[in-house]
């Protein structure tokens, strides 16, 4: 039954982009868990809670993306080796300072935003409004989160820029 009105061949490039986004999200999610568990220092309470909020949202986003792939009648990528192989986001180490953790997460989100825009481009080409709606809302939320992380880092950046000037 063709309940979507999107052929398998039309859905295929959308699914490829969704699966790439899913891989990026999985590595991002694990980086957040890593930092949640390993953060220490004067920003411990704030960052421990922030990383938990972010990984809980990422967990929901991952499920939504995988279910969209299934809705399009394909299989989501679901192995760790594939996640690591296809993701443009790298695993973070455990010996990272708190400010570096925030910077890494911000850079992870930049990669997520790029992947989301690719999904949106593919979905628009195939008139896949369901995927556009799903990913559009996640893009907006990630952009806002990135702005906040960047703002959190900015006092340090401004101080560094003044010293270097």
PDB file of C-alpha atoms in Angstrom:
ATOM      1  CA  UNK A   1       0.000   0.000   0.000  1.00  0.00           C
ATOM      2  CA  UNK A   2       1.362   3.398  -1.010  1.00  0.00           C
ATOM      3  CA  UNK A   3       0.047   5.433   1.920  1.00  0.00           C
ATOM      4  CA  UNK A   4       2.633   8.211   1.495  1.00  0.00           C
ATOM      5  CA  UNK A   5       2.399   8.927  -2.195  1.00  0.00           C
ATOM      6  CA  UNK A   6       6.218   8.864  -2.428  1.00  0.00           C
ATOM      7  CA  UNK A   7       7.830   6.180  -4.556  1.00  0.00           C
ATOM      8  CA  UNK A   8      10.672   4.105  -3.175  1.00  0.00           C
ATOM      9  CA  UNK A   9      13.063   5.608  -5.731  1.00  0.00           C
ATOM     10  CA  UNK A  10      12.008   9.148  -4.763  1.00  0.00           C
ATOM     11  CA  UNK A  11      12.364   8.367  -1.054  1.00  0.00           C
ATOM     12  CA  UNK A  12      15.800   6.774  -1.420  1.00  0.00           C
ATOM     13  CA  UNK A  13      17.913   9.997  -1.430  1.00  0.00           C
ATOM     14  CA  UNK A  14      15.877  11.338   1.486  1.00  0.00           C
ATOM     15  CA  UNK A  15      16.493   8.140   3.435  1.00  0.00           C
ATOM     16  CA  UNK A  16      20.217   8.269   2.686  1.00  0.00           C
ATOM     17  CA  UNK A  17      20.369  11.784   4.111  1.00  0.00           C
ATOM     18  CA  UNK A  18      18.235  10.763   7.109  1.00  0.00           C
ATOM     19  CA  UNK A  19      20.504   7.795   7.823  1.00  0.00           C
ATOM     20  CA  UNK A  20      23.574  10.043   7.648  1.00  0.00           C
ATOM     21  CA  UNK A  21      21.867  12.411  10.098  1.00  0.00           C
ATOM     22  CA  UNK A  22      21.027   9.440  12.313  1.00  0.00           C
ATOM     23  CA  UNK A  23      24.706   8.448  12.395  1.00  0.00           C
ATOM     24  CA  UNK A  24      25.733  11.990  13.306  1.00  0.00           C
ATOM     25  CA  UNK A  25      23.124  12.077  16.059  1.00  0.00           C
ATOM     26  CA  UNK A  26      24.284   8.782  17.555  1.00  0.00           C
ATOM     27  CA  UNK A  27      27.886   9.968  17.920  1.00  0.00           C
ATOM     28  CA  UNK A  28      26.697  13.359  19.218  1.00  0.00           C
ATOM     29  CA  UNK A  29      24.502  11.551  21.754  1.00  0.00           C
ATOM     30  CA  UNK A  30      27.410   9.456  23.009  1.00  0.00           C
ATOM     31  CA  UNK A  31      29.636  12.529  23.273  1.00  0.00           C
ATOM     32  CA  UNK A  32      26.972  14.147  25.442  1.00  0.00           C
ATOM     33  CA  UNK A  33      26.745  11.057  27.664  1.00  0.00           C
ATOM     34  CA  UNK A  34      30.532  10.979  27.931  1.00  0.00           C
ATOM     35  CA  UNK A  35      30.677  14.633  28.983  1.00  0.00           C
ATOM     36  CA  UNK A  36      27.735  14.262  31.371  1.00  0.00           C
ATOM     37  CA  UNK A  37      29.590  11.485  33.147  1.00  0.00           C
ATOM     38  CA  UNK A  38      33.039  13.080  33.055  1.00  0.00           C
ATOM     39  CA  UNK A  39      32.522  16.803  33.593  1.00  0.00           C
ATOM     40  CA  UNK A  40      34.149  18.271  36.705  1.00  0.00           C
ATOM     41  CA  UNK A  41      35.184  21.629  38.068  1.00  0.00           C
ATOM     42  CA  UNK A  42      33.430  24.861  38.904  1.00  0.00           C
ATOM     43  CA  UNK A  43      30.864  24.409  36.108  1.00  0.00           C
ATOM     44  CA  UNK A  44      30.013  20.840  37.109  1.00  0.00           C
ATOM     45  CA  UNK A  45      26.405  21.401  38.217  1.00  0.00           C
ATOM     46  CA  UNK A  46      25.439  23.572  35.263  1.00  0.00           C
ATOM     47  CA  UNK A  47      27.110  21.448  32.613  1.00  0.00           C
ATOM     48  CA  UNK A  48      26.127  18.095  34.127  1.00  0.00           C
ATOM     49  CA  UNK A  49      22.484  19.172  33.912  1.00  0.00           C
ATOM     50  CA  UNK A  50      22.850  20.806  30.479  1.00  0.00           C
ATOM     51  CA  UNK A  51      24.493  17.738  28.959  1.00  0.00           C
ATOM     52  CA  UNK A  52      21.702  15.588  30.400  1.00  0.00           C
ATOM     53  CA  UNK A  53      19.044  17.864  28.882  1.00  0.00           C
ATOM     54  CA  UNK A  54      20.806  17.739  25.523  1.00  0.00           C
ATOM     55  CA  UNK A  55      21.255  13.962  25.475  1.00  0.00           C
ATOM     56  CA  UNK A  56      17.633  13.401  26.469  1.00  0.00           C
ATOM     57  CA  UNK A  57      16.564  15.593  23.538  1.00  0.00           C
ATOM     58  CA  UNK A  58      19.013  13.812  21.244  1.00  0.00           C
ATOM     59  CA  UNK A  59      17.585  10.446  22.310  1.00  0.00           C
ATOM     60  CA  UNK A  60      14.106  11.606  21.268  1.00  0.00           C
ATOM     61  CA  UNK A  61      15.441  13.052  18.002  1.00  0.00           C
ATOM     62  CA  UNK A  62      17.237   9.795  17.192  1.00  0.00           C
ATOM     63  CA  UNK A  63      14.037   7.825  17.648  1.00  0.00           C
ATOM     64  CA  UNK A  64      12.044  10.291  15.535  1.00  0.00           C
ATOM     65  CA  UNK A  65      14.577  10.111  12.694  1.00  0.00           C
ATOM     66  CA  UNK A  66      14.748   6.304  12.759  1.00  0.00           C
ATOM     67  CA  UNK A  67      10.959   6.093  12.753  1.00  0.00           C
ATOM     68  CA  UNK A  68      10.790   8.475   9.781  1.00  0.00           C
ATOM     69  CA  UNK A  69      13.125   6.144   7.877  1.00  0.00           C
ATOM     70  CA  UNK A  70      10.786   3.259   8.753  1.00  0.00           C
ATOM     71  CA  UNK A  71       7.754   5.330   7.722  1.00  0.00           C
ATOM     72  CA  UNK A  72       9.396   5.786   4.329  1.00  0.00           C
ATOM     73  CA  UNK A  73       9.615   1.962   4.173  1.00  0.00           C
ATOM     74  CA  UNK A  74      13.381   1.637   4.603  1.00  0.00           C
ATOM     75  CA  UNK A  75      15.577   0.427   7.453  1.00  0.00           C
ATOM     76  CA  UNK A  76      17.469   2.848   9.691  1.00  0.00           C
ATOM     77  CA  UNK A  77      21.165   2.317  10.199  1.00  0.00           C
ATOM     78  CA  UNK A  78      21.519   0.676  13.576  1.00  0.00           C
ATOM     79  CA  UNK A  79      25.053  -0.511  14.299  1.00  0.00           C
ATOM     80  CA  UNK A  80      27.827   1.289  16.134  1.00  0.00           C
ATOM     81  CA  UNK A  81      30.368   0.534  13.412  1.00  0.00           C
ATOM     82  CA  UNK A  82      28.114   2.123  10.769  1.00  0.00           C
ATOM     83  CA  UNK A  83      27.502   5.158  12.981  1.00  0.00           C
ATOM     84  CA  UNK A  84      31.208   5.739  13.402  1.00  0.00           C
ATOM     85  CA  UNK A  85      31.964   5.047   9.754  1.00  0.00           C
ATOM     86  CA  UNK A  86      29.317   7.378   8.293  1.00  0.00           C
ATOM     87  CA  UNK A  87      29.237  10.188  10.857  1.00  0.00           C
ATOM     88  CA  UNK A  88      31.068  13.449  10.281  1.00  0.00           C
ATOM     89  CA  UNK A  89      31.152  13.851  14.071  1.00  0.00           C
ATOM     90  CA  UNK A  90      34.107  12.320  15.889  1.00  0.00           C
ATOM     91  CA  UNK A  91      34.049  10.579  19.223  1.00  0.00           C
ATOM     92  CA  UNK A  92      35.327  12.833  21.979  1.00  0.00           C
ATOM     93  CA  UNK A  93      37.872  11.740  24.537  1.00  0.00           C
ATOM     94  CA  UNK A  94      37.202  11.501  28.266  1.00  0.00           C
ATOM     95  CA  UNK A  95      40.039  13.777  29.364  1.00  0.00           C
ATOM     96  CA  UNK A  96      38.505  17.040  28.235  1.00  0.00           C
ATOM     97  CA  UNK A  97      38.126  20.295  30.189  1.00  0.00           C
ATOM     98  CA  UNK A  98      34.645  21.717  30.728  1.00  0.00           C
ATOM     99  CA  UNK A  99      34.970  24.616  28.284  1.00  0.00           C
ATOM    100  CA  UNK A 100      36.416  22.294  25.667  1.00  0.00           C
ATOM    101  CA  UNK A 101      33.417  20.012  26.186  1.00  0.00           C
ATOM    102  CA  UNK A 102      31.051  22.859  25.364  1.00  0.00           C
ATOM    103  CA  UNK A 103      33.120  23.778  22.319  1.00  0.00           C
ATOM    104  CA  UNK A 104      33.087  20.176  21.089  1.00  0.00           C
ATOM    105  CA  UNK A 105      29.314  19.940  21.544  1.00  0.00           C
ATOM    106  CA  UNK A 106      28.876  23.227  19.688  1.00  0.00           C
ATOM    107  CA  UNK A 107      30.962  21.866  16.802  1.00  0.00           C
ATOM    108  CA  UNK A 108      28.932  18.640  16.897  1.00  0.00           C
ATOM    109  CA  UNK A 109      25.788  20.734  16.552  1.00  0.00           C
ATOM    110  CA  UNK A 110      27.284  22.583  13.594  1.00  0.00           C
ATOM    111  CA  UNK A 111      27.685  19.211  11.875  1.00  0.00           C
ATOM    112  CA  UNK A 112      24.128  18.232  12.810  1.00  0.00           C
ATOM    113  CA  UNK A 113      22.846  21.473  11.293  1.00  0.00           C
ATOM    114  CA  UNK A 114      24.720  20.731   8.044  1.00  0.00           C
ATOM    115  CA  UNK A 115      23.243  17.227   7.946  1.00  0.00           C
ATOM    116  CA  UNK A 116      19.751  18.535   8.681  1.00  0.00           C
ATOM    117  CA  UNK A 117      20.021  21.031   5.840  1.00  0.00           C
ATOM    118  CA  UNK A 118      21.024  18.209   3.496  1.00  0.00           C
ATOM    119  CA  UNK A 119      17.970  16.216   4.593  1.00  0.00           C
ATOM    120  CA  UNK A 120      15.782  19.269   4.002  1.00  0.00           C
ATOM    121  CA  UNK A 121      17.274  19.766   0.549  1.00  0.00           C
ATOM    122  CA  UNK A 122      16.663  16.138  -0.425  1.00  0.00           C
ATOM    123  CA  UNK A 123      13.166  16.138   1.060  1.00  0.00           C
ATOM    124  CA  UNK A 124      12.239  19.371  -0.751  1.00  0.00           C
ATOM    125  CA  UNK A 125      13.388  17.893  -4.064  1.00  0.00           C
ATOM    126  CA  UNK A 126      10.984  14.972  -3.520  1.00  0.00           C
ATOM    127  CA  UNK A 127       8.088  17.014  -2.070  1.00  0.00           C
ATOM    128  CA  UNK A 128       8.404  15.086   1.200  1.00  0.00           C
ATOM    129  CA  UNK A 129       6.621  17.499   3.519  1.00  0.00           C
ATOM    130  CA  UNK A 130       6.558  15.014   6.404  1.00  0.00           C
ATOM    131  CA  UNK A 131      10.343  14.872   6.549  1.00  0.00           C
ATOM    132  CA  UNK A 132      10.606  18.633   6.017  1.00  0.00           C
ATOM    133  CA  UNK A 133       8.294  19.261   8.963  1.00  0.00           C
ATOM    134  CA  UNK A 134      10.101  16.790  11.227  1.00  0.00           C
ATOM    135  CA  UNK A 135      13.612  17.998  10.482  1.00  0.00           C
ATOM    136  CA  UNK A 136      12.682  21.693  10.272  1.00  0.00           C
ATOM    137  CA  UNK A 137      11.619  21.728  13.907  1.00  0.00           C
ATOM    138  CA  UNK A 138      14.801  19.917  14.952  1.00  0.00           C
ATOM    139  CA  UNK A 139      16.895  22.383  12.966  1.00  0.00           C
ATOM    140  CA  UNK A 140      15.300  25.331  14.714  1.00  0.00           C
ATOM    141  CA  UNK A 141      15.882  23.790  18.151  1.00  0.00           C
ATOM    142  CA  UNK A 142      19.505  22.927  17.345  1.00  0.00           C
ATOM    143  CA  UNK A 143      20.199  26.415  16.026  1.00  0.00           C
ATOM    144  CA  UNK A 144      18.866  27.885  19.273  1.00  0.00           C
ATOM    145  CA  UNK A 145      20.928  25.470  21.355  1.00  0.00           C
ATOM    146  CA  UNK A 146      24.033  26.350  19.327  1.00  0.00           C
ATOM    147  CA  UNK A 147      23.442  30.040  19.913  1.00  0.00           C
ATOM    148  CA  UNK A 148      23.224  29.396  23.666  1.00  0.00           C
ATOM    149  CA  UNK A 149      26.378  27.281  23.752  1.00  0.00           C
ATOM    150  CA  UNK A 150      28.195  29.926  21.738  1.00  0.00           C
ATOM    151  CA  UNK A 151      26.967  32.611  24.155  1.00  0.00           C
ATOM    152  CA  UNK A 152      28.235  30.528  27.092  1.00  0.00           C
ATOM    153  CA  UNK A 153      31.669  30.383  25.470  1.00  0.00           C
ATOM    154  CA  UNK A 154      31.776  34.033  24.375  1.00  0.00           C
ATOM    155  CA  UNK A 155      33.144  35.670  27.567  1.00  0.00           C
ATOM    156  CA  UNK A 156      36.226  33.511  27.262  1.00  0.00           C
ATOM    157  CA  UNK A 157      36.506  34.233  23.535  1.00  0.00           C
ATOM    158  CA  UNK A 158      36.159  38.000  24.132  1.00  0.00           C
ATOM    159  CA  UNK A 159      38.874  37.879  26.800  1.00  0.00           C
ATOM    160  CA  UNK A 160      41.198  35.929  24.498  1.00  0.00           C
ATOM    161  CA  UNK A 161      40.549  38.351  21.641  1.00  0.00           C
ATOM    162  CA  UNK A 162      41.362  41.351  23.899  1.00  0.00           C
ATOM    163  CA  UNK A 163      44.608  39.750  25.078  1.00  0.00           C
ATOM    164  CA  UNK A 164      45.644  38.879  21.520  1.00  0.00           C
ATOM    165  CA  UNK A 165      44.859  42.390  20.178  1.00  0.00           C
TER     166      UNK A 165
END
